XYZ file of C-alpha atoms in Angstrom:
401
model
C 93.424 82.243 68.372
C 91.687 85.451 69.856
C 94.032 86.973 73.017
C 91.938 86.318 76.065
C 92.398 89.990 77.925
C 93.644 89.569 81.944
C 92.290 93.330 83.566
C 94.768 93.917 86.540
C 94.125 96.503 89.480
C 97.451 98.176 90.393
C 96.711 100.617 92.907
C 100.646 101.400 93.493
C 100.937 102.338 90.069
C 101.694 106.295 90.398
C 103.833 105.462 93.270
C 106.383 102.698 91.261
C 106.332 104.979 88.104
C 108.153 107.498 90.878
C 110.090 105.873 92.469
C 111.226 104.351 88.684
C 112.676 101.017 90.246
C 112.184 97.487 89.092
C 112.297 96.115 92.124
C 109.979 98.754 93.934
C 108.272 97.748 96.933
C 105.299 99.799 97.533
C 103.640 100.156 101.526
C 101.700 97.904 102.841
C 99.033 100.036 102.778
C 99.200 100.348 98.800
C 99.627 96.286 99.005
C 96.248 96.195 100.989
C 94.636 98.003 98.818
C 95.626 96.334 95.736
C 94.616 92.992 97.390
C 90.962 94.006 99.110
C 89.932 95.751 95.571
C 91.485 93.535 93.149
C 88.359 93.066 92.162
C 87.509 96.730 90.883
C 88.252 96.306 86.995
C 84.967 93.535 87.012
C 83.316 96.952 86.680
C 84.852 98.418 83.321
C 86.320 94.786 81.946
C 85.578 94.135 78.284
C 82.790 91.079 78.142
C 84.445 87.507 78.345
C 87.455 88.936 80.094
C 89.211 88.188 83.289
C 90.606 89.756 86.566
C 93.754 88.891 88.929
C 92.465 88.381 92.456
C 92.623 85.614 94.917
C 89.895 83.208 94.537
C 89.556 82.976 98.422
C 87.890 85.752 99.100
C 86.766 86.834 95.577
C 84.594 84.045 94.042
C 81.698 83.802 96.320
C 81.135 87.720 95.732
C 81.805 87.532 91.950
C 79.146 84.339 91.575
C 76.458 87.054 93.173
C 77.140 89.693 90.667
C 77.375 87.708 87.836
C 73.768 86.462 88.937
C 72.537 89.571 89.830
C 74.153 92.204 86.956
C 74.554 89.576 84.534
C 78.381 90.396 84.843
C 80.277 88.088 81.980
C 83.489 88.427 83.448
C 85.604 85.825 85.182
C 88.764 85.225 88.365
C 91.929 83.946 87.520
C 94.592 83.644 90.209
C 98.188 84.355 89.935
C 98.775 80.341 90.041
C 96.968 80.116 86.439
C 98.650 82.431 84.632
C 102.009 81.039 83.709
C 99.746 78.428 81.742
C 97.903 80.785 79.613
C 99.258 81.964 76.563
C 97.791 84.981 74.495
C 96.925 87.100 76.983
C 96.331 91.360 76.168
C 97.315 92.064 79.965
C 95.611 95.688 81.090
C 96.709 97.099 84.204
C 95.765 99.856 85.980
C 98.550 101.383 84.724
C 102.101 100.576 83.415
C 105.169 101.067 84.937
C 108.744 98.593 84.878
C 107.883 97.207 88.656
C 104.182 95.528 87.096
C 106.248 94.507 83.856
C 108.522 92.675 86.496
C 105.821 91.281 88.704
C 104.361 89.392 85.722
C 107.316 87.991 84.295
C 108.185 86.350 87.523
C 104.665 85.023 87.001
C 105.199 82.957 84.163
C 103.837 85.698 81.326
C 106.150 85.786 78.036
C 108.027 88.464 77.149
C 106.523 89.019 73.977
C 103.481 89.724 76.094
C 104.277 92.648 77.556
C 105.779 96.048 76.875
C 109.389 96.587 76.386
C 111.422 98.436 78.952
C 112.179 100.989 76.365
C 108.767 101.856 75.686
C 107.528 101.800 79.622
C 110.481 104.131 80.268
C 108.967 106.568 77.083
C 105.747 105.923 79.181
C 107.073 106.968 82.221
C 108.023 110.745 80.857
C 104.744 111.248 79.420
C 103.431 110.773 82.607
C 105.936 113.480 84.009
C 104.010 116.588 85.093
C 106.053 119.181 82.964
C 104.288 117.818 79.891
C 101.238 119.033 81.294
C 102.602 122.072 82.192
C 103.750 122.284 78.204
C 99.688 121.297 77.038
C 98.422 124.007 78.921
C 98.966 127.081 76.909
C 97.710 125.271 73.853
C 94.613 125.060 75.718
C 93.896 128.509 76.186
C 91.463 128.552 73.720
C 89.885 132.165 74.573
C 88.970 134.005 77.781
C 87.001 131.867 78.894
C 89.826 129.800 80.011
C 92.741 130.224 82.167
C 95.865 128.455 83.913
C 99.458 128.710 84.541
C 101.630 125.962 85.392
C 105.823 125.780 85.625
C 108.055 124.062 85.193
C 111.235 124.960 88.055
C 114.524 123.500 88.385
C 116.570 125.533 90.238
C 116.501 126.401 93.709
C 116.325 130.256 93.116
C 113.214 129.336 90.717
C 111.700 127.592 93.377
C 112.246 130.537 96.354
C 111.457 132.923 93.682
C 108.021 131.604 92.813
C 107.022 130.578 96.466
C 107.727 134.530 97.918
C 106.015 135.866 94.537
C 102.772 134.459 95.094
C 100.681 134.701 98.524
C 99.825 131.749 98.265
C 100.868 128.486 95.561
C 101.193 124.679 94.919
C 104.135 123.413 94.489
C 103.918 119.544 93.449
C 106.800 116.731 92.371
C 106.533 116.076 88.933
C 105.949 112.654 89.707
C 103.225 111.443 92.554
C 100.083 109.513 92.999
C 96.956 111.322 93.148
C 96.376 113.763 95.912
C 100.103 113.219 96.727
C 103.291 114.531 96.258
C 101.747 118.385 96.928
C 103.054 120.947 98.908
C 100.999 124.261 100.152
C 102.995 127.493 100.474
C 101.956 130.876 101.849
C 104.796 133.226 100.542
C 107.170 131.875 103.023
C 110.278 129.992 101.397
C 110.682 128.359 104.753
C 113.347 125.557 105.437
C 111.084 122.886 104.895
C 109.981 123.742 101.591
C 113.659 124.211 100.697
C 114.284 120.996 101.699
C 111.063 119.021 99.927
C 112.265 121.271 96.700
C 116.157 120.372 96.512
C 114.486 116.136 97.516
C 111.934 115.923 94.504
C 114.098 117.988 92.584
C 117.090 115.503 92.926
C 114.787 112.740 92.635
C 112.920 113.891 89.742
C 114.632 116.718 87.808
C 112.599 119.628 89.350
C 109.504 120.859 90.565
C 106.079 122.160 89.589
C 104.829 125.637 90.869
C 101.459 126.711 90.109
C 99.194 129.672 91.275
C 96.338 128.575 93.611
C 92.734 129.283 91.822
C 89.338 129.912 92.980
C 88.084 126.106 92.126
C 84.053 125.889 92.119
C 84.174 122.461 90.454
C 86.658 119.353 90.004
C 85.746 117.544 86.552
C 87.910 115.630 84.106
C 87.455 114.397 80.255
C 88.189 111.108 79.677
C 89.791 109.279 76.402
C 90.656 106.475 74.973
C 93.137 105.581 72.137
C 92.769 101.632 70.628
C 96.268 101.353 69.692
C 95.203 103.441 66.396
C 97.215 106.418 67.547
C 94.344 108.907 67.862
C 92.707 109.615 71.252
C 88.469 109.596 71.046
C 85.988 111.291 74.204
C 84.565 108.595 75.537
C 83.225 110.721 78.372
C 83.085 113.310 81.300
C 83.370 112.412 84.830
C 82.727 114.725 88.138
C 84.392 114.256 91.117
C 85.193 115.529 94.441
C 88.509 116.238 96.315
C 89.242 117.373 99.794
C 91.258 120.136 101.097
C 95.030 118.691 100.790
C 93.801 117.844 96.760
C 93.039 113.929 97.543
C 90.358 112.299 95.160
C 87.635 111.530 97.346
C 84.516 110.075 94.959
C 82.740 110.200 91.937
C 79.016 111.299 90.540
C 77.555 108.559 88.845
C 75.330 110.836 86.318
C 74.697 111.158 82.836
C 77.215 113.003 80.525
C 74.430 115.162 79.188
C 73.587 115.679 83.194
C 77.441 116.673 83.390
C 77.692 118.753 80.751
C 73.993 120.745 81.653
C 76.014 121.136 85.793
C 79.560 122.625 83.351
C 76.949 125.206 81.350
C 75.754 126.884 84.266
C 79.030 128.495 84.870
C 80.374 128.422 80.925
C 79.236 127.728 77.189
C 78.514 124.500 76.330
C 80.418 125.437 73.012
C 83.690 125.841 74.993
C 83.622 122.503 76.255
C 83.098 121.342 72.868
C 86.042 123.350 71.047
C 88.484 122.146 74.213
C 87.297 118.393 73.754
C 87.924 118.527 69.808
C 91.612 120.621 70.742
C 92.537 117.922 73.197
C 91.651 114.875 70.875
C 94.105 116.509 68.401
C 96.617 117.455 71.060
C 96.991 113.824 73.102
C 96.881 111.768 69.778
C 99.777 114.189 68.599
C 101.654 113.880 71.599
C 100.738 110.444 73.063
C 99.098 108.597 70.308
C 102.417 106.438 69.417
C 103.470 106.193 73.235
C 100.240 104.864 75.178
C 96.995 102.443 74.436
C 94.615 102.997 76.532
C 92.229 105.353 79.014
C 93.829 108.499 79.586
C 91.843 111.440 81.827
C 92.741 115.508 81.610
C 91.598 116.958 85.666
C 90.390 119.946 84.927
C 88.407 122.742 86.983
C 85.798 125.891 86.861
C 87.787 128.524 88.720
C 85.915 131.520 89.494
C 87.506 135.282 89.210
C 86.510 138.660 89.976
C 86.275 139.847 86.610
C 84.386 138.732 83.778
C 83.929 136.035 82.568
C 83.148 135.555 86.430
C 84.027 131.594 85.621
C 86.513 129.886 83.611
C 87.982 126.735 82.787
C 91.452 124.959 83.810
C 91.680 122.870 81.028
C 94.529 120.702 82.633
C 95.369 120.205 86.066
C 96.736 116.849 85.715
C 97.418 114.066 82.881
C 96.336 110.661 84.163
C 98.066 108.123 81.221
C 96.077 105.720 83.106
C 92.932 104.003 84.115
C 91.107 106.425 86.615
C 88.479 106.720 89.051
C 86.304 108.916 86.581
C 85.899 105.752 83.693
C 85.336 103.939 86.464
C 82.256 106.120 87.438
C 81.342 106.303 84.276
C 81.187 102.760 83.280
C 79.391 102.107 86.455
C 76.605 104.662 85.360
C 76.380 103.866 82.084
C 76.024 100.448 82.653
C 74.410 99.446 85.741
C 72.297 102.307 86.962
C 68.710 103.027 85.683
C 68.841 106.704 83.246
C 66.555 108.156 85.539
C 68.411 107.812 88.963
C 71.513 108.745 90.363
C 74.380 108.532 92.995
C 77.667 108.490 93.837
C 80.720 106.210 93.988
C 83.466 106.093 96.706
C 87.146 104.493 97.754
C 87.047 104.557 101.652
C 90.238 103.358 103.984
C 89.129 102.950 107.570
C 92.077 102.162 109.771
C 90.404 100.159 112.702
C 89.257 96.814 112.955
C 86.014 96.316 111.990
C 84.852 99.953 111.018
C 84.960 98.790 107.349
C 82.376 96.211 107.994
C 80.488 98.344 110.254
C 79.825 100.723 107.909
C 79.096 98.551 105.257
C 76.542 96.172 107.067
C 74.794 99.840 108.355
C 74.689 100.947 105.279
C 73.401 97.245 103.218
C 70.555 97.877 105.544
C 69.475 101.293 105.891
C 69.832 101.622 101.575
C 68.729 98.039 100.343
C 69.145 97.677 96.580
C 66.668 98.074 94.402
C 66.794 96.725 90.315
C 64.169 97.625 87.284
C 64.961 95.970 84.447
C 68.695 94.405 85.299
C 69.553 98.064 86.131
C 69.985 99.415 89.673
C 67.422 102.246 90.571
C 68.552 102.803 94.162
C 70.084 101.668 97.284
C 74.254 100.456 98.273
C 76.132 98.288 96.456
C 80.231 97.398 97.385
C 82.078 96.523 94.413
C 84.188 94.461 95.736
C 83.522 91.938 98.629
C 83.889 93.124 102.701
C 84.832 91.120 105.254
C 85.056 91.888 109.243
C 89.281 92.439 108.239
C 88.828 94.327 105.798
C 90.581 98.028 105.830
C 89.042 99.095 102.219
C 85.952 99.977 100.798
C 84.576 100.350 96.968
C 81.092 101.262 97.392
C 78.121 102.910 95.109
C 75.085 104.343 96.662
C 72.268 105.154 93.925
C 68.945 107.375 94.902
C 66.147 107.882 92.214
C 66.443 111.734 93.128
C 67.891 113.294 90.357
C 69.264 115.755 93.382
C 71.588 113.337 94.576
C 74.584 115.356 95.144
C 77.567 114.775 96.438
């Protein structure tokens, strides 16, 4: 009998893979999230598949899509699941507090991955093995990037008073998290954070701050084969503190053509073909799955005026930028585009608010199954709600954003 795959939206992911406990209890903001977009993976789920997430709130919304995008994806609720059998469970990501969560549902052990290999997982994810990629990377001078790897405290007060300003960041974090700011001062508080995250996680990561002109990210994906394949670029935004803050839903070509006004297109093709080689060597018998390199164009005084980071994070994870790219690639007409965004407003009603103003000033517009303009949420609002996934698509190819 084929496995029926069950896609699972684990916002808390980066946080439980930190904290390394089986028992980990993320916020209740994390919680929140999970629950208002548990239905986010509708949006890159495999044909025929299903998603956790309530029915209560979920259905009604799903029905419309399914109508309207032709979505062939179905709900199941935690009550179902201890009476299926053969499932191929995806999560956002993996980590020994999801593995838990699922058992106590009523999934098999057989099901699901070993603590042994999770825990294998778990340092992969670890931030010093992108800190050992990087050099590899340099593939000529058109590239650039240092990263370290400190575990001692006179590493730590050593780097922070060498550089004017740096980054210092725990090893493990979720995204935008987990970062600290320094201006050349090894102050007490820094001290402090250092000796915590290096106690907690074996040391620290100190890297130079760069002249960033442009956030962007290639995205993989290995099939349980062992090698890695480019599925994909994605472009994103982040804000000052280094928090993800949306997506542009363009082409790849359109991507690539934005990347080539400030390098080669050639050097984005020789680091692509080095990192396929690199991840399958290093992670190819560790992880199945989606797996995104951050990267950035950093620009410098000399020539070449820019360059690429090849590897500012390792995301052994679903991400935001296949998310974005499914999202254009499926569902939005070749000649438009737009932009995709996560949104948290912390007062009653402002979620809805903004959602009903913006349903009305943007009203969606479809050629062709495809959507050519306008908003659409991803995921269902209500007057409680605290979370937003949201798309908003313009037939100006200078939607920027």
């Amino acid at each position: 009998m084929a496995k029926k795959t069950l896609y699972l939206f684990n916002p808390e992911h980066d946080l439980a893979l930190a904290s390394g406990e089986i028992n980990y209890m993320p916020p209740a903001s994390a919680r929140q999230m999970a629950t208002e977009l548990a239905l986010l993976p509708v949006w890159y789920a495999e044909e025929g598949s299903a998603v956790l997430a309530p029915s209560a709130y979920n259905l009604d919304y799903l029905k419309r899509m399914q109508q309207l995008l032709g979505l062939s994806v179905h709900l199941m609720t935690e009550p179902e699941l201890a009476s299926e059998r053969n499932l191929d469970i995806r999560p956002w990501g993996w980590d020994i507090a999801v593995r838990k969560r699922l058992l106590d549902l009523g999934i098999e052990k057989h099901a699901l991955p070993s603590i042994e290999q999770l825990n294998k997982l778990r340092s992969c994810s670890h931030r010093s093995c992108a800190v050992e990629l990087l050099p590899h990377l340099q593939l000529d001078n058109y590239f650039c990037g240092e990263s370290f790897y400190l575990t001692l405290p006179e590493e730590w007060k050593s780097f922070v008073e060498s550089h004017d300003t740096c980054l210092l960041k725990a090893p493990l974090s979720g995204s935008g998290k987990g970062l600290n700011w320094c201006k050349g001062i090894y102050t007490p508080s820094i001290s402090g954070w250092c000796l915590r995250i290096g106690s907690q996680q074996g040391g620290v990561i100190g890297e130079p701050i760069y002249n960033k002109v442009e956030d962007f990210a290639m995205e993989f994906h290995s099939s349980g084969d062992g090698r890695f394949n480019f599925i994909g670029y994605s472009q994103f935004r982040t804000g000052g503190s280094g928090a993800y803050e949306g997506n542009r839903l363009i082409s790849n070509a359109a991507i690539e053509r934005n990347l080539s006004e400030y390098v080669p297109v050639g050097e984005l093709d020789k680091l692509r073909n080095c990192l396929e080689r690199e991840l399958s060597l290093r992670f190819g018998s560790v992880y199945n799955g989606y797996l995104g390199v951050d990267m950035m164009i950093c620009r410098f005084p000399e020539s070449p005026a820019y360059r690429i980071h090849p590897c500012v994070e390792i995301n052994l994870r679903m991400n935001m930028g296949v998310v974005a790219r499914h999202l254009y690639d499926r569902y939005i007409c070749p000649f438009s585009t737009g932009i995709f965004q996560i949104d948290y407003a912390p007062s009653d009603g402002a979620a809805w608010n903004a959602h009903t103003a913006m349903a009305e000033t943007y009203p969606l517009k479809m050629e062709q199954g495809r959507i050519c303009s306008g908003y659409l949420p991803l995921v269902p609002v209500y007057k409680k709600s605290k979370y937003r996934a949201w798309i908003l698509v313009s037939e100006s190819v200078h939607c920027v954003i």
